[in-house]
PDB file of C-alpha atoms in Angstrom:
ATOM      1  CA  UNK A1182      24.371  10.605 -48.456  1.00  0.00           C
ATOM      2  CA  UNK A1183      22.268  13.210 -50.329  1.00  0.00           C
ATOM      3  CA  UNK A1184      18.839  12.941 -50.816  1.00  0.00           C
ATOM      4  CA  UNK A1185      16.988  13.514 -54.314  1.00  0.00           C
ATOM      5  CA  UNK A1186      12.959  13.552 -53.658  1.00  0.00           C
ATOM      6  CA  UNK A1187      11.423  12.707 -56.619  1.00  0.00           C
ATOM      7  CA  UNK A1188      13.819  13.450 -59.399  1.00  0.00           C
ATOM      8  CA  UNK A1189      14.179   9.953 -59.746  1.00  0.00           C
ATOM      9  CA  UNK A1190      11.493   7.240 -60.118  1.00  0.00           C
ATOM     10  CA  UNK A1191      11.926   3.583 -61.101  1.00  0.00           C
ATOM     11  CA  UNK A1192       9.114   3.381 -63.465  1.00  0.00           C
ATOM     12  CA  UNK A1193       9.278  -0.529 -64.500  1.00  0.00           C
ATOM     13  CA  UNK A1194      11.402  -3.530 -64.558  1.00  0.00           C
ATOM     14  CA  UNK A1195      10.700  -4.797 -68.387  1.00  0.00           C
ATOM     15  CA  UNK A1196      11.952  -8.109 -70.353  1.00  0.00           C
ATOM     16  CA  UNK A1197      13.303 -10.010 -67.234  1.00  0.00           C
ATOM     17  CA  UNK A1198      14.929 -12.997 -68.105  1.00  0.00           C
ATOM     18  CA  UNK A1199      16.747 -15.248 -65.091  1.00  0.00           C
ATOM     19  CA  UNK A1200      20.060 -17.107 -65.587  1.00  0.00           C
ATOM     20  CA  UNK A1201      20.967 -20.726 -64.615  1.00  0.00           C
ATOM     21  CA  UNK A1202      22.643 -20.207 -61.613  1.00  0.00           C
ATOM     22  CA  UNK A1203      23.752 -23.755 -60.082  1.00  0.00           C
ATOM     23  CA  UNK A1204      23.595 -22.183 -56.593  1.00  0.00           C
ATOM     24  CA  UNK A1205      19.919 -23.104 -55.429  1.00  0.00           C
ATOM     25  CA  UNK A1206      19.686 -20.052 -52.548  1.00  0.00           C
ATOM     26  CA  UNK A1207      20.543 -17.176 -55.463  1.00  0.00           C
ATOM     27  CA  UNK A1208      18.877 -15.780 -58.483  1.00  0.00           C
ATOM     28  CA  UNK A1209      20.330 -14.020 -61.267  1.00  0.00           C
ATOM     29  CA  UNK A1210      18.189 -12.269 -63.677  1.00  0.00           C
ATOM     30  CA  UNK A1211      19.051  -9.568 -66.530  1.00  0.00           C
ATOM     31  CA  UNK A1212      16.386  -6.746 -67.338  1.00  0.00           C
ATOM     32  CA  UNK A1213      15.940  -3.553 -68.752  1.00  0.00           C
ATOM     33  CA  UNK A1214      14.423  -0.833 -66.551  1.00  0.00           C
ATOM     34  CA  UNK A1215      12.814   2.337 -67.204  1.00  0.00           C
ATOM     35  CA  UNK A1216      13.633   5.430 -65.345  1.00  0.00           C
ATOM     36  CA  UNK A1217      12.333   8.468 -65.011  1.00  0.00           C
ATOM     37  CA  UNK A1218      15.445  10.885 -64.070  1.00  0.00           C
ATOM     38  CA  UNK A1219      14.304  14.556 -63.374  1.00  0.00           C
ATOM     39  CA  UNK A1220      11.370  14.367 -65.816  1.00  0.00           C
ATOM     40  CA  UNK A1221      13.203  12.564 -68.627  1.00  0.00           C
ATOM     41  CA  UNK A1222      12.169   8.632 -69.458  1.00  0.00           C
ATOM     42  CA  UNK A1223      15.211   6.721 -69.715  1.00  0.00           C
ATOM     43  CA  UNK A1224      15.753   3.031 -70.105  1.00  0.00           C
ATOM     44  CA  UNK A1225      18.696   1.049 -69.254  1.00  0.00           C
ATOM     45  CA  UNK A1226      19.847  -2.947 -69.033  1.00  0.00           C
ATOM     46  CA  UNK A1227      20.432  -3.986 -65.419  1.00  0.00           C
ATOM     47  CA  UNK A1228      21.924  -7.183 -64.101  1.00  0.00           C
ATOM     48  CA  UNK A1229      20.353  -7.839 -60.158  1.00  0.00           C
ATOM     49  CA  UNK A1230      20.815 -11.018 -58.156  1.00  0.00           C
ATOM     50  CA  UNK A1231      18.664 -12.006 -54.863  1.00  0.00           C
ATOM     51  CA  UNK A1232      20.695 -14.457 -52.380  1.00  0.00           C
ATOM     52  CA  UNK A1233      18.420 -15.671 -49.546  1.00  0.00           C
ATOM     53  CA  UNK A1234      21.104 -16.231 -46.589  1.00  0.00           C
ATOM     54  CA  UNK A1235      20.408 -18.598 -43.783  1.00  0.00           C
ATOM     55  CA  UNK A1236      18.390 -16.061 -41.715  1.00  0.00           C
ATOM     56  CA  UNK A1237      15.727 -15.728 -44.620  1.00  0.00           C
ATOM     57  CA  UNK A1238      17.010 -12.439 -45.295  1.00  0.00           C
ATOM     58  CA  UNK A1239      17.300 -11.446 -49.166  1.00  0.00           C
ATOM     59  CA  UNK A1240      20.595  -9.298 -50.398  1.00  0.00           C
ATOM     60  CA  UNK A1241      20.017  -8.063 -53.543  1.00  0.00           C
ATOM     61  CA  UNK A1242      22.667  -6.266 -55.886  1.00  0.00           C
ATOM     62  CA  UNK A1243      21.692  -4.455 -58.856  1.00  0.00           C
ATOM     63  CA  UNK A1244      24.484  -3.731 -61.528  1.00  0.00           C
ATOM     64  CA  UNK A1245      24.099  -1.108 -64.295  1.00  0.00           C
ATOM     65  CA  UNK A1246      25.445  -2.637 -67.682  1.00  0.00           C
ATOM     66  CA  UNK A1247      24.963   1.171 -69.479  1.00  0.00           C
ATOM     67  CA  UNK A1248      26.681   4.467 -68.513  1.00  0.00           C
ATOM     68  CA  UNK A1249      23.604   6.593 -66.445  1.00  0.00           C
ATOM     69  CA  UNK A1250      24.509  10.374 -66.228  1.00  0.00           C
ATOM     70  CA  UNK A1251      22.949  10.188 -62.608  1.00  0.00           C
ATOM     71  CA  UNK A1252      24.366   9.916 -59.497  1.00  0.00           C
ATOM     72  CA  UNK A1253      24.625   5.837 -59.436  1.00  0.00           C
ATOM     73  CA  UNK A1254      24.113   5.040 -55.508  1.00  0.00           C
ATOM     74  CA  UNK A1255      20.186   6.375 -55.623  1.00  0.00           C
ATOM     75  CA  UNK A1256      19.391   4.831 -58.626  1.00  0.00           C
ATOM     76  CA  UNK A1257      20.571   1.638 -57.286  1.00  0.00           C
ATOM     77  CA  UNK A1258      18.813   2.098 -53.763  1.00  0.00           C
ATOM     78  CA  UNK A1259      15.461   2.831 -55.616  1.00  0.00           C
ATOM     79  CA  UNK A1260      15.718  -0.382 -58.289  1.00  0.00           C
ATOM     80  CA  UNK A1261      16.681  -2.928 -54.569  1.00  0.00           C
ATOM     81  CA  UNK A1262      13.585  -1.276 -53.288  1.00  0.00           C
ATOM     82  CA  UNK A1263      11.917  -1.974 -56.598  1.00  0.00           C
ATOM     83  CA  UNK A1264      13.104  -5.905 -57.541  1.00  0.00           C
ATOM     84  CA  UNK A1265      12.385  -6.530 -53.405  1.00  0.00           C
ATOM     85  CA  UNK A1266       8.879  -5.327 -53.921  1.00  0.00           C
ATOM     86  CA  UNK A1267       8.600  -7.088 -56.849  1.00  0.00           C
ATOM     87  CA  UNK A1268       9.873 -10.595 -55.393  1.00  0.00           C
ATOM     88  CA  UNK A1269       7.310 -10.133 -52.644  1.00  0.00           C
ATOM     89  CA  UNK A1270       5.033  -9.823 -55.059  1.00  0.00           C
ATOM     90  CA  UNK A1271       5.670 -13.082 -56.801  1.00  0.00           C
ATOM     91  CA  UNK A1272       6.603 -11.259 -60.101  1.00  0.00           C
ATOM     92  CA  UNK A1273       9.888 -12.103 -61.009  1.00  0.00           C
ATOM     93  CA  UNK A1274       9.922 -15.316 -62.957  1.00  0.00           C
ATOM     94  CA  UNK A1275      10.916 -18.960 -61.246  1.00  0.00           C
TER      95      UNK A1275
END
């Protein structure tokens, strides 16, 4: 997997809104992030869910609802990094 040292920065997770999900152990949310890809601002709408499984561990998965001319597996690497900060943080809404 290559590595791209700061070329690309997740700069914010803006207008988060969660979906009623009937499933109590997973979260769906929609957002728009901002990126910064090799010095360049760039915003997007994401779609990320965080399932809790039995062990307490959280899987998150982070979908890109817009074309990105980036390569797509770093960018989504950086936002799970990102949304699981975030969570521990206690900012993502209830």
């Amino acid at each position: 997997m290559a590595y791209y040292p700061q070329i690309m920065k997740v700069l914010e997770i803006l207008e988060i809104a969660r979906k009623d999900v009937p499933i109590y152990y997973r979260r769906v949310y929609t957002a728009r992030t901002a990126l910064d890809l090799i010095g360049k601002r760039t915003e997007k709408r994401i779609e990320f869910s965080i399932e809790t499984k039995p062990t307490g561990a959280k899987e998150i998965l982070v979908t890109l609802l817009e074309d990105i001319d980036y390569p797509l597996l770093p960018v989504q690497q950086a936002l799970r990094d990102f949304i699981l900060s975030m969570d521990r943080a206690g900012a993502l809404p209830c």
